[in-house]
């Protein structure tokens, strides 16, 4: 098998062992004589998968019992709207910290249904190159929540220390760095994330919501958009994205077998250290716009001395089967997305290519 | 391989050849060195799948160019809300024809965001055993649309001739009988359906919307809930459920190879004729509550002389590997769901079992 080195910004690489397991049981799931693609979401066999995905996630992240774990369809973009639809209303405000294109979108959707505030923004000349410091946050103690985007895929920044928001719960879009390491969930009232970067395939979005915030959710919005509907019915109010949840379960099992989130963090730190190490060794050649203390462990972005060299870099990458290295069209340059399931060996091969390329063209 | 006979009410059976193809290319999609589960939704390889799924559907159903075909997440239950959110508003009404639990749900969600009317209902003593006749429909010529549920999975009824709604476009939930036969789409302004019965796996919902109705859609609702967003961006505004759409494409190819929707209808008519034939041969034993001219070709529902016999019937079914025959909990009895990809051989084996069971216990 000639596996590509998958640096796609999402959907992204999955563990080969997970794909092999999916393949091996695709025609006969758990001895049912049916594919997992054909089983009823009301069957005992599927329910075991559904509940195992939840309990594995609870175990790996240390999520207390006062949080619900939901599996929804529609993508994280639906959550940009569902969160304020459920939590805002007349006289209720929320704070948004703007660190990139995704937080901008989330804020825009919140404005459509309520009156959110900007608590901070790090936009300078249309770009975001850092995460704000605690003292920059102008927090409203009456806010229902403070919304952050924990990792910014396009600009390559990431919150390394989550903000102190006092008694106001944090709502975080963790689509692009969920499960990258252990973290303390207690300050969070709600976490959401599309699966297709660090959790599984496209098609399912995880929402983790704390009981006290759930109790405040509205019941006068469409039933399918109410968090309460999905919490009450354990994400089985309607047919869930069965197959995507099945893969999430296999991915979580894989993490656990490998050593849990402590191991995952070690891997991710080693991968990022290797790439940023090359960048910092050739500071005249690889120009990283992001402030060092805001660098993302998931997406390293950098420019080369010219667009011509960037194109040459991308052209040469093809021969190595490096996929997905082109920066987002809004910022250009190169982006190395090294999500959870991008193997260290792929990162090592890319790092060597970067070193050779710099030496050849510097 | 010991395939079960899958009579699940959905998610349901898929063609074995499709499952085998998925399995064979699961680790390397189109020579990319990646699984289809790992490819970017912005890649050329995926776009080819996405566009092929649309054009195959257009070809098989004869959908003119003035209709958009959208692939969305969130299930058909999300469409119960999205349709009225997009199409209703102050001074705008819609007619709903109530033929079962799903149309009731659709109506309830429409009431939450607008002022829909009931144009007809066939509810009698809490049950629905027929489709209304044309003369029973009290249609408002000013309505924005007339909503119907083309097939009622729980009660086993189906529209055999679509209603004449004059100049008012029909909006149809076709989740459970989409693609079962060719039909004239011109009276329809919008068709929606979850894939997991007649089109593919759970996780994607198809929406087919006509240009004139699309033009009337609101732009003051959340961007992810606007049909215009998805029509404009060819269902790639955000990450679509890639894998589910890939399977939809394979299923549509399979139908085309087999002989298109004319062939599909022939198969479905033969399957239904076999099951209803047994029911009608033992009218004292198998009691079908549905009016003959409203019988569903997808879901045949019937009762046995006693609940004890029904349990015995279901118990005996296990030895034959018949799956999913228990009627919906709200109505009891037996339900035979024989969606598009349930093989004729499975139906034949079930029909024989029904004959034997009737002879043994009548």
XYZ file of C-alpha atoms in Angstrom:
724
model
C 0.000 0.000 0.000
C 1.308 3.412 -0.935
C -0.236 5.730 1.682
C -0.125 9.431 0.953
C 1.200 11.786 3.625
C -2.043 13.491 4.481
C -1.619 17.097 5.666
C -5.162 18.069 4.674
C -6.720 20.831 6.783
C -9.811 18.623 7.193
C -11.263 16.118 6.520
C -7.954 14.679 7.620
C -5.985 11.493 8.197
C -7.404 8.650 10.272
C -5.402 5.876 11.959
C -4.605 3.131 9.454
C -5.552 0.481 12.012
C -9.020 2.034 12.310
C -9.502 2.027 8.545
C -8.388 -1.593 8.386
C -10.874 -2.589 11.061
C -13.680 -0.745 9.259
C -12.741 -2.522 6.066
C -12.554 -5.959 7.658
C -16.031 -5.766 9.193
C -17.760 -3.672 6.534
C -19.923 -6.512 5.230
C -20.763 -8.061 8.584
C -20.965 -5.871 11.636
C -20.754 -7.647 14.996
C -22.060 -10.874 13.481
C -25.357 -9.269 12.482
C -25.096 -10.354 8.842
C -25.461 -6.671 7.953
C -23.080 -3.809 7.326
C -22.867 -1.084 9.986
C -24.271 1.031 7.120
C -27.477 -1.039 7.230
C -28.191 -1.522 10.927
C -31.024 0.187 12.729
C -30.108 3.033 15.040
C -32.616 1.485 17.467
C -30.847 -1.891 17.517
C -28.920 -3.148 20.533
C -25.818 -3.599 18.407
C -25.793 0.044 17.356
C -26.697 1.314 20.803
C -23.621 -0.437 22.157
C -21.491 1.556 19.688
C -23.263 4.824 20.472
C -22.886 4.433 24.213
C -19.299 3.184 23.957
C -18.352 6.275 21.922
C -19.791 8.451 24.676
C -18.236 6.594 27.573
C -14.814 6.387 25.913
C -14.883 10.122 25.327
C -15.963 10.688 28.920
C -13.124 8.495 30.151
C -10.388 9.935 27.922
C -11.253 13.562 28.678
C -12.311 13.008 32.284
C -15.738 14.496 31.648
C -17.845 14.546 34.829
C -21.407 13.237 34.912
C -22.884 16.739 34.900
C -22.004 17.073 31.216
C -24.013 15.550 28.351
C -22.178 14.284 25.283
C -24.239 14.706 22.091
C -23.619 13.481 18.540
C -25.324 15.726 16.000
C -25.394 16.164 12.242
C -25.032 19.384 10.279
C -21.439 20.320 11.040
C -19.865 22.823 13.416
C -21.289 25.611 11.233
C -24.735 24.618 12.491
C -23.432 25.106 16.030
C -22.498 28.714 15.216
C -26.280 29.194 15.127
C -27.539 26.547 17.539
C -25.456 27.860 20.428
C -26.895 31.408 20.394
C -30.384 30.190 19.417
C -30.413 28.020 22.530
C -28.623 30.340 24.914
C -29.376 33.923 23.951
C -32.606 35.855 24.098
C -34.017 39.203 25.218
C -31.737 40.783 27.794
C -29.152 37.999 27.534
C -25.731 38.725 26.105
C -22.622 36.713 25.322
C -18.974 37.622 24.830
C -17.049 36.563 21.732
C -13.268 36.559 21.448
C -12.325 36.997 17.815
C -9.133 35.216 16.781
C -9.816 34.338 13.142
C -12.273 33.563 10.390
C -14.175 30.911 12.346
C -14.788 33.083 15.388
C -15.892 35.863 13.032
C -18.454 33.508 11.511
C -19.640 32.360 14.924
C -20.048 35.988 16.042
C -21.937 36.916 12.877
C -24.457 34.113 13.421
C -24.856 35.051 17.085
C -25.674 38.623 16.041
C -28.485 37.312 13.859
C -30.322 35.846 16.833
C -29.142 37.930 19.782
C -26.892 40.753 20.979
C -23.413 39.368 21.514
C -20.405 41.565 22.361
C -16.814 41.398 21.148
C -14.707 40.854 24.249
C -11.448 41.062 22.314
C -10.073 40.760 18.828
C -6.535 40.255 17.611
C -7.284 41.353 14.054
C -4.565 43.642 12.731
C -4.595 44.674 9.059
C -7.095 41.889 8.302
C -4.824 39.243 9.813
C -4.760 37.345 13.071
C -1.303 36.373 14.239
C -1.822 35.836 17.942
C -4.137 34.864 20.776
C -5.066 37.751 23.102
C -3.596 37.967 26.575
C -5.832 37.717 29.623
C -5.562 41.459 30.338
C -6.830 42.294 26.848
C -10.173 40.580 27.441
C -12.978 42.981 28.256
C -15.316 40.515 29.842
C -18.897 41.190 30.855
C -19.550 39.380 34.151
C -23.243 39.233 33.193
C -22.576 37.392 29.905
C -24.224 34.026 29.526
C -21.010 32.642 28.034
C -17.641 33.588 26.549
C -17.103 32.081 23.110
C -13.627 31.155 21.896
C -12.205 29.205 18.952
C -9.553 27.071 20.612
C -7.467 26.598 17.444
C -7.489 28.744 14.332
C -6.835 26.569 11.304
C -6.391 29.345 8.751
C -4.065 31.600 10.735
C -2.287 28.852 12.668
C -2.845 30.114 16.204
C -4.031 28.236 19.273
C -5.024 28.978 22.885
C -2.356 27.375 25.069
C -3.883 28.577 28.308
C -7.614 29.017 28.332
C -8.860 32.408 29.501
C -10.017 33.017 33.040
C -13.649 34.030 32.634
C -14.606 34.011 36.304
C -18.066 32.600 36.811
C -19.010 32.892 33.148
C -18.788 29.526 31.357
C -16.567 29.206 28.291
C -18.183 27.977 25.062
C -15.478 26.671 22.748
C -15.365 25.608 19.139
C -12.757 22.841 19.361
C -13.311 21.485 15.849
C -9.643 21.578 14.989
C -7.893 20.631 18.210
C -10.355 18.499 20.163
C -8.580 15.579 21.870
C -5.123 16.851 21.065
C -4.253 16.718 24.765
C -5.908 16.357 28.185
C -7.466 19.516 29.607
C -9.599 20.569 32.541
C -13.175 20.812 31.321
C -14.611 22.517 34.421
C -14.474 26.127 33.120
C -16.348 25.048 29.995
C -20.116 25.183 29.763
C -20.227 23.889 26.198
C -17.710 22.477 23.733
C -18.506 21.685 20.129
C -16.545 20.360 17.225
C -16.933 18.835 13.789
C -15.314 15.401 13.821
C -13.370 15.618 10.591
C -10.042 16.819 11.948
C -9.226 15.199 15.266
C -12.089 12.825 15.999
C -13.349 10.955 12.935
C -14.836 11.479 9.481
C -16.983 14.366 8.253
C -20.668 13.966 9.105
C -20.890 14.151 12.878
C -20.429 16.996 15.342
C -19.864 16.450 19.029
C -21.460 18.792 21.569
C -20.551 18.537 25.247
C -22.860 20.612 27.404
C -22.967 21.151 31.162
C -26.228 20.642 33.033
C -26.538 24.212 34.299
C -26.182 25.628 30.792
C -28.525 22.996 29.372
C -31.169 24.047 31.906
C -31.003 27.599 30.515
C -31.564 26.453 26.915
C -34.651 27.711 25.125
C -37.634 25.532 24.325
C -39.351 27.883 21.888
C -37.027 27.140 18.964
C -37.408 24.289 16.419
C -37.309 20.985 18.263
C -34.423 19.604 16.225
C -32.318 22.673 17.099
C -32.882 22.386 20.865
C -29.988 20.930 22.852
C -32.587 19.678 25.314
C -34.142 17.441 22.637
C -30.879 15.659 21.971
C -29.812 15.492 25.614
C -33.172 13.988 26.615
C -33.088 11.351 23.868
C -29.380 10.578 24.118
C -28.834 11.889 20.546
C -31.400 9.391 19.252
C -34.324 11.778 18.761
C -33.930 11.193 15.047
C -31.618 8.924 13.065
C -28.059 9.927 13.973
C -25.118 9.689 11.542
C -24.551 6.056 12.508
C -21.448 5.301 10.486
C -19.578 8.462 11.511
C -20.298 7.736 15.185
C -19.098 4.163 14.710
C -15.768 5.488 13.423
C -15.535 7.966 16.296
C -15.845 5.018 18.652
C -13.050 3.138 16.868
C -10.821 6.216 16.932
C -11.396 6.686 20.655
C -10.571 3.013 21.258
C -7.398 3.490 19.255
C -6.333 6.477 21.378
C -7.014 4.565 24.561
C -4.983 1.578 23.405
C -2.091 3.811 22.431
C -1.941 5.386 25.872
C -4.726 7.944 26.088
C -4.511 11.700 25.743
C -1.190 11.969 27.584
C 0.331 9.887 24.803
C -1.570 11.869 22.180
C -0.165 15.130 23.537
C 3.375 13.754 23.483
C 2.981 12.757 19.851
C 1.503 16.093 18.871
C 4.188 18.055 20.698
C 6.914 16.020 19.009
C 5.391 16.577 15.562
C 4.969 20.316 16.056
C 8.460 20.659 17.559
C 9.933 19.016 14.453
C 8.168 21.338 11.988
C 8.642 24.562 13.966
C 12.239 23.453 14.572
C 12.881 23.518 10.827
C 11.125 26.851 10.460
C 13.228 28.392 13.233
C 16.438 26.937 11.803
C 15.873 28.789 8.534
C 14.336 32.078 9.725
C 15.331 33.924 6.570
C 13.739 31.306 4.356
C 10.644 30.122 6.266
C 8.846 33.167 7.622
C 6.269 32.261 10.261
C 3.844 35.142 10.838
C 2.462 33.812 14.127
C 3.726 35.005 17.516
C 5.712 32.149 19.064
C 3.551 31.883 22.163
C 0.417 31.576 19.998
C 1.673 28.925 17.577
C -0.762 26.153 16.818
C 0.253 22.555 17.473
C -2.203 21.542 14.775
C -1.560 23.940 11.874
C 1.843 25.456 11.197
C 1.629 28.279 8.652
C 4.573 29.936 6.959
C 5.670 31.785 3.860
C 8.682 31.282 1.608
C 10.733 34.169 0.190
C 8.514 34.350 -2.926
C 5.304 32.944 -4.329
C 7.385 31.357 -7.037
C 9.314 29.389 -4.428
C 6.053 28.479 -2.680
C 4.735 27.016 -5.903
C 7.987 25.137 -6.431
C 7.747 23.842 -2.855
C 4.205 22.594 -3.477
C 5.184 21.107 -6.823
C 8.071 19.197 -5.273
C 5.802 17.991 -2.476
C 3.766 15.956 -4.958
C 6.678 13.601 -5.682
C 6.800 12.805 -1.956
C 3.006 12.274 -1.861
C 2.565 15.173 0.579
C -1.095 16.208 0.318
C -2.886 19.367 1.456
C 0.050 21.724 2.093
C -1.301 24.773 0.284
C -2.289 27.579 2.663
C -5.891 28.742 2.844
C -6.806 30.837 -0.194
C -7.455 33.867 2.042
C -3.875 33.976 3.361
C -1.731 32.056 0.845
C 1.617 30.443 1.695
C 2.048 26.972 3.155
C 0.042 25.284 5.891
C 1.097 22.033 7.547
C -1.929 20.492 9.231
C -0.662 17.806 11.558
C -3.784 16.666 13.315
C -3.903 13.773 15.777
C -3.740 10.928 13.254
C -1.034 12.282 10.958
C 1.799 9.862 11.724
C 5.095 11.109 13.105
C 6.777 9.404 10.153
C 4.886 11.664 7.725
C 5.951 14.724 9.679
C 9.549 13.506 9.729
C 9.567 13.052 5.949
C 8.089 16.502 5.453
C 10.595 18.076 7.841
C 13.456 16.579 5.858
C 11.957 17.835 2.637
C 11.698 21.330 4.164
C 15.331 21.201 5.235
C 16.516 20.069 1.816
C 14.345 22.617 0.064
C 15.682 25.456 2.230
C 19.293 24.415 1.696
C 18.769 24.128 -2.058
C 17.004 27.478 -2.480
C 18.226 29.740 0.334
C -21.161 -14.866 3.916
C -24.376 -15.274 5.847
C -26.337 -12.135 4.965
C -29.334 -11.343 7.137
C -32.668 -10.589 5.459
C -32.858 -6.917 6.346
C -36.435 -5.622 6.726
C -35.376 -2.739 8.953
C -37.583 0.357 8.727
C -34.420 2.417 8.254
C -31.461 2.580 8.181
C -32.054 -0.228 5.722
C -30.409 -2.660 3.334
C -27.900 -1.480 0.729
C -26.925 -3.348 -2.447
C -24.282 -5.960 -1.647
C -22.295 -4.922 -4.733
C -22.125 -1.366 -3.393
C -20.885 -2.553 0.000
C -18.272 -4.714 -1.695
C -17.023 -1.782 -3.744
C -16.823 0.418 -0.645
C -14.868 -2.297 1.105
C -12.471 -2.872 -1.769
C -11.461 0.783 -2.073
C -11.740 1.802 1.580
C -7.985 2.162 2.090
C -7.204 3.798 -1.234
C -9.806 5.981 -2.883
C -9.292 6.655 -6.606
C -5.540 6.086 -6.327
C -5.148 8.981 -3.867
C -3.362 6.878 -1.260
C -6.083 7.990 1.168
C -9.408 6.602 2.284
C -12.533 8.405 1.066
C -12.918 9.064 4.818
C -9.751 11.161 4.735
C -9.992 13.185 1.519
C -10.647 16.905 1.447
C -14.119 17.999 0.403
C -12.326 20.668 -1.644
C -10.295 18.107 -3.610
C -10.914 17.344 -7.281
C -11.375 13.668 -6.468
C -14.176 14.359 -4.031
C -15.776 17.007 -6.213
C -16.078 14.404 -8.969
C -18.050 12.187 -6.580
C -20.228 15.059 -5.384
C -21.082 16.202 -8.884
C -21.606 12.660 -10.169
C -24.094 11.976 -7.373
C -26.039 15.060 -8.432
C -25.968 14.371 -12.150
C -26.882 10.700 -11.739
C -29.866 11.711 -9.629
C -30.823 14.321 -12.205
C -30.596 11.734 -14.958
C -32.450 8.928 -13.162
C -35.349 11.131 -12.052
C -35.372 13.382 -15.117
C -34.910 16.496 -12.998
C -34.853 19.644 -15.157
C -32.156 22.276 -14.832
C -34.448 24.645 -12.927
C -34.124 22.453 -9.837
C -31.133 22.465 -7.473
C -30.049 19.198 -5.843
C -28.604 19.738 -2.350
C -26.890 17.313 0.026
C -27.318 18.402 3.638
C -26.650 17.009 7.091
C -28.991 16.898 10.055
C -31.638 14.459 8.817
C -35.134 14.935 7.399
C -36.260 16.113 10.839
C -34.190 19.244 10.273
C -36.161 19.805 7.065
C -39.417 19.810 9.046
C -38.078 23.134 10.358
C -35.919 24.373 7.494
C -38.760 24.253 4.982
C -41.109 26.591 6.906
C -38.238 28.747 8.183
C -37.206 29.395 4.588
C -40.640 29.629 3.014
C -43.090 31.002 5.564
C -43.307 34.445 7.108
C -45.787 37.186 7.942
C -48.875 36.838 5.768
C -47.609 33.638 4.137
C -49.409 30.367 4.749
C -48.894 26.740 3.725
C -51.195 23.715 3.553
C -50.324 20.451 5.257
C -51.954 17.115 4.475
C -51.771 14.918 7.562
C -51.403 11.203 6.829
C -49.384 9.971 9.764
C -46.850 10.643 12.494
C -44.268 12.238 10.207
C -46.662 14.748 8.658
C -47.878 15.572 12.162
C -44.301 16.349 13.187
C -43.723 18.435 10.062
C -46.911 20.404 10.762
C -45.979 20.977 14.382
C -42.608 22.450 13.419
C -44.229 24.631 10.750
C -46.609 26.019 13.393
C -43.619 27.062 15.481
C -42.339 29.413 12.787
C -45.472 30.320 10.783
C -49.195 29.822 10.344
C -49.753 26.636 8.357
C -53.216 25.141 7.743
C -54.368 21.535 7.748
C -55.727 20.881 4.244
C -56.849 17.357 5.136
C -56.260 14.631 7.660
C -57.098 10.955 7.537
C -56.714 10.456 11.267
C -59.546 8.302 12.658
C -59.393 7.130 16.269
C -55.700 8.027 16.426
C -54.918 5.903 13.392
C -54.215 6.605 9.758
C -55.277 3.854 7.382
C -55.572 5.690 4.100
C -54.475 8.539 1.861
C -57.143 11.233 1.324
C -58.946 11.513 -1.991
C -58.538 14.614 -4.117
C -62.031 15.875 -3.223
C -61.207 15.757 0.479
C -58.406 18.291 0.144
C -59.396 21.795 1.221
C -56.668 23.658 -0.558
C -55.892 27.340 -0.169
C -54.950 28.707 -3.612
C -52.877 31.389 -1.846
C -50.751 28.863 0.026
C -47.029 29.024 -0.593
C -46.911 25.218 -0.770
C -48.834 22.039 -0.011
C -46.868 19.645 2.191
C -47.336 15.890 1.912
C -45.536 12.819 3.237
C -45.376 10.586 0.178
C -45.057 7.342 2.141
C -46.012 6.719 5.761
C -43.639 4.199 7.286
C -45.484 3.636 10.536
C -49.002 3.208 9.143
C -48.003 1.645 5.807
C -49.789 4.015 3.447
C -48.497 5.725 0.323
C -49.651 8.305 -2.200
C -50.108 6.446 -5.490
C -51.323 9.497 -7.374
C -50.002 12.821 -6.204
C -52.639 15.447 -5.439
C -53.602 18.118 -7.929
C -52.693 21.346 -6.170
C -53.230 23.714 -9.079
C -50.607 26.417 -9.174
C -49.439 25.762 -5.642
C -46.190 23.738 -5.570
C -46.077 20.478 -3.651
C -43.443 20.078 -0.957
C -42.927 16.389 -0.247
C -41.098 14.431 2.411
C -39.986 11.430 0.341
C -37.622 9.994 2.943
C -39.145 6.539 2.744
C -39.999 6.105 -0.935
C -37.609 8.344 -2.839
C -36.407 6.634 -6.040
C -38.833 3.769 -5.734
C -40.137 4.541 -9.241
C -40.005 7.285 -11.891
C -42.377 10.214 -11.378
C -43.103 13.597 -12.881
C -41.341 16.194 -10.755
C -42.978 19.271 -12.318
C -45.759 19.743 -9.705
C -43.136 19.669 -6.946
C -41.478 22.816 -5.662
C -39.354 20.992 -3.106
C -38.620 17.375 -2.249
C -36.599 16.280 0.750
C -35.576 12.959 2.165
C -33.177 11.346 4.588
C -31.013 8.882 2.667
C -31.189 5.951 5.043
C -34.095 4.082 3.468
C -33.993 4.277 -0.316
C -30.881 6.248 -1.160
C -27.889 5.430 1.021
C -26.726 5.392 4.630
C -27.853 7.620 7.504
C -26.087 10.971 7.602
C -27.154 12.819 4.468
C -30.445 14.385 3.426
C -31.251 15.288 -0.151
C -33.197 18.459 -0.920
C -34.395 19.167 -4.458
C -35.684 22.693 -4.811
C -37.123 24.548 -7.803
C -35.720 27.942 -8.746
C -38.970 29.876 -8.241
C -39.368 28.545 -4.719
C -35.684 29.083 -3.979
C -36.061 32.728 -4.999
C -38.757 33.140 -2.335
C -36.567 31.738 0.438
C -35.738 33.995 3.347
C -32.309 35.487 3.942
C -32.849 36.671 7.505
C -32.496 33.230 9.087
C -29.215 31.572 10.187
C -26.953 31.213 7.168
C -26.549 27.450 7.563
C -30.341 27.015 7.529
C -30.865 28.987 4.303
C -31.484 26.925 1.196
C -29.899 29.772 -0.765
C -26.577 29.242 1.025
C -26.370 25.624 -0.034
C -27.705 26.204 -3.557
C -25.175 28.986 -4.139
C -22.228 26.930 -2.892
C -23.327 23.623 -4.439
C -23.715 22.072 -0.960
C -20.084 22.901 -0.195
C -20.650 25.941 2.041
C -19.323 23.847 4.894
C -17.903 20.322 5.029
C -20.615 18.012 3.695
C -21.091 14.409 4.898
C -18.512 13.184 2.364
C -18.749 9.455 2.947
C -22.552 9.312 2.888
C -22.622 11.247 -0.403
C -20.003 8.883 -1.836
C -22.292 5.941 -1.058
C -25.279 7.756 -2.543
C -23.282 8.065 -5.745
C -22.460 4.340 -5.752
C -26.112 3.459 -5.115
C -27.264 5.670 -7.981
C -24.690 4.050 -10.284
C -25.982 0.665 -9.212
C -29.586 1.621 -10.071
C -28.499 2.927 -13.443
C -26.581 -0.240 -14.255
C -29.537 -2.388 -13.255
C -31.880 -0.539 -15.610
C -32.832 2.708 -13.961
C -36.018 3.581 -12.129
C -38.271 1.628 -14.512
C -36.422 -1.499 -13.423
C -36.532 -0.367 -9.803
C -40.311 0.048 -9.956
C -40.737 -3.407 -11.459
C -38.711 -4.933 -8.637
C -40.600 -3.030 -5.977
C -43.992 -3.917 -7.454
C -43.029 -7.578 -7.587
C -41.878 -7.562 -3.962
C -44.986 -5.815 -2.682
C -47.277 -8.032 -4.785
C -45.704 -11.096 -3.196
C -46.195 -9.908 0.408
C -49.696 -8.441 -0.067
C -50.551 -11.600 -2.035
C -49.882 -13.711 1.042
C -51.799 -11.295 3.258
C -54.827 -11.418 0.942
C -54.650 -15.213 0.692
C -55.073 -15.499 4.452
C -57.470 -12.651 5.235
C -58.667 -14.235 8.481
C -55.094 -14.652 9.691
C -53.241 -11.623 8.392
C -55.366 -8.549 8.976
C -54.137 -5.537 7.032
C -55.646 -2.320 8.410
C -54.782 -0.194 5.386
C -57.303 0.559 2.605
C -56.184 -1.386 -0.456
C -55.812 1.674 -2.666
C -53.553 3.316 -0.080
C -51.228 0.401 0.551
C -47.540 1.232 0.677
C -45.145 -0.505 -1.680
C -42.430 0.122 0.885
C -43.956 -0.872 4.231
C -46.618 -3.569 4.545
C -48.210 -3.547 7.996
C -50.486 -6.232 9.377
C -51.708 -7.871 12.542
C -52.047 -11.540 13.440
C -55.031 -12.958 15.346
C -53.317 -12.349 18.714
C -50.302 -10.651 20.203
C -49.161 -14.072 21.312
C -49.068 -15.229 17.703
C -47.308 -12.035 16.680
C -44.581 -12.737 19.209
C -44.330 -16.306 17.998
C -44.091 -15.017 14.411
C -41.248 -12.683 15.385
C -39.529 -15.391 17.386
C -39.636 -17.811 14.450
C -38.354 -15.078 12.137
C -35.033 -15.051 13.960
C -34.150 -18.555 12.803
C -34.548 -17.352 9.212
C -32.385 -14.259 9.928
C -35.307 -11.939 9.165
C -34.450 -8.617 10.830
C -36.625 -5.620 11.678
C -40.151 -7.069 11.328
C -41.608 -5.719 14.544
C -44.208 -2.997 13.954
C -43.605 0.516 15.249
C -44.119 0.686 19.014
C -47.002 3.132 18.541
C -49.102 0.674 16.479
C -47.761 -2.807 17.263
C -48.135 -5.800 14.940
C -45.803 -6.643 12.086
C -44.191 -4.332 9.552
C -42.378 -5.569 6.460
C -40.147 -2.779 5.170
C -39.077 -3.736 1.676
C -37.164 -0.696 0.521
C -35.340 -0.484 -2.781
C -32.308 -2.600 -1.873
C -34.066 -5.431 -0.047
C -33.497 -8.293 -2.512
C -36.441 -10.106 -4.068
C -34.941 -13.311 -2.678
C -35.339 -12.010 0.876
C -38.959 -11.112 0.202
C -39.580 -14.538 -1.338
C -38.162 -16.283 1.717
C -40.285 -14.144 4.027
C -43.428 -14.755 1.946
C -42.930 -18.503 2.258
C -42.408 -18.187 5.978
C -45.665 -16.207 6.219
C -47.519 -18.885 4.237
C -46.158 -21.681 6.394
C -46.862 -19.780 9.577
C -50.453 -19.078 8.540
C -51.067 -22.706 7.581
C -49.554 -23.924 10.838
C -51.468 -21.557 13.106
C -54.714 -20.678 11.298
